[in-house]
Amino acid sequence: SFLPFALGKLTYSDAKEVGTEGKLLLVAREDGILQGFDIRNRKEIFHLRGSSALNTCLLVNQHSILAGAEDGLIIHWDIRRNTTSPRSILQRSHGPITDITITRGEAGEFNLLSLLHLLISVYFSLGHETRCWASTKDGLFFEWDIESQKILTELSGADFNAINGIAVHGDLAFAVEKQGILKYRLSE
């Protein structure tokens, strides 16, 4: 994920580079490592260890990162703290986490670039996000309030098929599974 990030004083510059200043690359690795790289300086700025293989990661805001693991954990790190210990951990099921996306206090307040997000990723403006949606290989699709540590909404795929991607916009939620794209209306 290429995301805006405040990194402090930069020491490397190349005239051929455009738009790399203040950018962070997050890498969720199969060996359970989450790395953050300063794109401009080409240096690792943090290295965190998850519980198992990491399938997905997301910068929540300028200091919080979520990672979804193969063992079903969602791990929340605060990179301002001088520790590798997670701030919080959630496990709703033992199914591997396949995707994580963010909503803020009011549903639908992020920038959805295109429906392609359902298959690739989400780009959002950095702010004070407090809720995330996560999907699992065992067919769960749920909303978690990061601050209160509570599950707010829980849905399932058709026949509990693996949910491979998710997007939420306003009162609509979309889930990608092997049969196609499922659409849910969140309010009645």
XYZ file of C-alpha atoms in Angstrom:
188
model
C 0.000 0.000 0.000
C 1.331 3.442 -0.924
C -0.131 5.895 1.563
C 0.631 9.480 2.672
C 2.596 9.531 5.908
C 4.472 12.161 7.932
C 8.058 10.893 8.167
C 10.152 13.858 9.304
C 13.369 15.131 7.683
C 14.272 13.445 4.404
C 17.888 12.698 3.516
C 17.639 11.160 0.033
C 16.551 12.852 -3.171
C 16.664 11.948 -6.852
C 15.645 14.371 -9.605
C 13.788 11.537 -11.400
C 11.538 10.857 -8.408
C 8.133 12.476 -8.224
C 5.636 12.094 -5.399
C 7.690 9.877 -3.081
C 8.146 12.436 -0.301
C 6.221 11.510 2.834
C 5.107 8.119 1.453
C 5.071 4.863 3.363
C 5.092 1.375 1.875
C 3.568 -1.305 4.117
C 4.528 -4.921 3.497
C 2.606 -7.797 5.099
C 4.757 -10.889 4.721
C 4.033 -14.626 4.795
C 6.589 -15.091 7.581
C 4.434 -12.911 9.881
C 6.522 -9.741 9.562
C 4.971 -6.321 8.927
C 7.447 -3.804 7.569
C 7.143 -0.086 6.940
C 9.471 1.605 4.450
C 10.112 5.294 3.819
C 9.792 5.387 0.010
C 11.949 8.487 -0.524
C 14.805 7.345 1.731
C 14.462 3.673 0.784
C 14.842 2.694 4.436
C 12.895 0.440 6.750
C 11.346 2.536 9.522
C 9.665 -0.251 11.480
C 9.608 -4.042 11.655
C 6.815 -5.776 13.604
C 6.061 -9.467 14.148
C 2.553 -10.885 13.775
C 1.131 -14.127 15.105
C 1.254 -16.030 11.788
C 1.440 -15.281 8.057
C 0.052 -11.775 7.392
C -2.437 -11.638 4.510
C -3.331 -7.949 4.498
C -2.402 -4.666 6.155
C -3.786 -1.164 6.283
C -2.679 2.210 7.604
C -5.617 3.401 9.735
C -4.187 6.875 10.333
C -0.761 8.431 10.785
C 0.070 6.237 13.760
C -2.129 3.100 13.662
C -1.769 0.011 11.499
C -4.008 -3.037 11.196
C -2.847 -6.409 9.889
C -4.939 -9.490 9.133
C -3.331 -12.848 9.846
C -3.705 -16.419 8.606
C -4.745 -17.568 12.106
C -7.769 -15.212 12.100
C -6.268 -12.424 14.188
C -6.570 -8.717 13.416
C -3.572 -7.035 15.010
C -3.588 -3.310 15.798
C -0.229 -1.557 16.254
C 0.410 2.037 17.325
C 3.723 2.938 15.690
C 4.196 6.007 17.934
C 4.862 3.688 20.841
C 8.423 2.492 21.176
C 7.362 -1.142 21.371
C 6.663 -4.064 19.083
C 3.711 -5.158 21.227
C 0.303 -4.739 19.600
C -2.107 -2.168 21.007
C -4.969 -4.648 20.606
C -5.843 -7.987 19.007
C -9.194 -9.310 17.812
C -10.104 -12.840 16.763
C -13.694 -13.369 15.602
C -13.076 -16.821 14.124
C -10.134 -19.038 13.209
C -10.644 -18.336 9.501
C -7.777 -16.412 7.891
C -8.373 -12.666 7.469
C -8.541 -11.912 3.738
C -9.225 -8.162 3.620
C -9.554 -5.130 5.894
C -11.041 -1.752 5.061
C -11.859 1.336 7.119
C -14.965 3.352 7.817
C -15.086 6.364 10.102
C -17.733 7.361 12.643
C -20.217 7.982 9.820
C -20.414 5.195 7.244
C -19.150 6.009 3.773
C -16.761 8.861 4.650
C -13.773 7.500 2.737
C -12.707 7.962 -0.877
C -13.585 4.933 -2.989
C -11.477 5.205 -6.160
C -13.383 2.596 -8.128
C -15.168 -0.721 -7.969
C -11.737 -2.195 -8.706
C -11.138 -1.801 -4.954
C -13.247 -4.896 -4.443
C -10.474 -6.899 -6.032
C -7.389 -4.889 -5.082
C -7.323 -2.329 -2.221
C -8.760 0.835 -0.693
C -7.289 4.309 -0.625
C -8.622 6.691 1.992
C -7.855 10.107 3.437
C -5.995 9.920 6.733
C -8.113 11.041 9.648
C -9.556 9.630 12.835
C -10.914 6.319 11.620
C -12.381 4.178 14.371
C -14.074 1.285 12.586
C -12.841 -1.406 10.290
C -14.539 -4.098 8.248
C -12.780 -7.429 7.860
C -13.472 -10.545 5.821
C -12.415 -14.147 6.405
C -11.906 -17.342 4.424
C -14.618 -19.041 6.483
C -17.271 -16.654 5.139
C -17.530 -13.998 7.851
C -17.705 -10.288 7.111
C -17.790 -8.024 10.167
C -17.420 -4.466 11.414
C -15.173 -3.851 14.419
C -14.900 -0.628 16.436
C -11.153 -0.334 17.014
C -11.442 1.927 20.073
C -14.255 0.161 21.982
C -13.088 -3.322 20.854
C -16.675 -4.317 19.968
C -18.119 -6.128 16.963
C -20.831 -3.817 15.584
C -22.135 -5.790 12.587
C -21.670 -9.345 11.387
C -22.662 -10.832 8.027
C -21.845 -14.032 6.152
C -21.225 -15.007 2.566
C -23.449 -17.359 0.588
C -23.064 -20.880 2.038
C -20.188 -19.499 4.134
C -17.931 -19.271 1.073
C -14.644 -17.443 1.587
C -14.960 -13.657 1.362
C -11.924 -12.443 -0.585
C -12.507 -8.690 -0.729
C -14.775 -6.066 0.805
C -15.900 -2.469 0.300
C -18.320 -0.312 2.256
C -19.921 2.859 0.936
C -22.702 4.630 2.792
C -25.279 2.024 3.812
C -24.041 -0.505 1.241
C -21.480 -3.240 1.780
C -19.988 -5.375 -0.992
C -18.219 -8.701 -0.586
C -16.303 -10.644 -3.243
C -16.594 -14.410 -3.099
C -16.130 -17.203 -5.646
C -19.705 -16.907 -6.967
C -19.382 -13.148 -7.597
C -20.039 -9.918 -5.739
C -22.560 -9.885 -2.891
C -24.357 -6.657 -2.002
C -25.714 -5.942 1.486
C -27.850 -3.016 2.671
C -26.681 -2.115 6.177
C -29.655 -0.016 7.257
C -33.281 -1.081 7.129
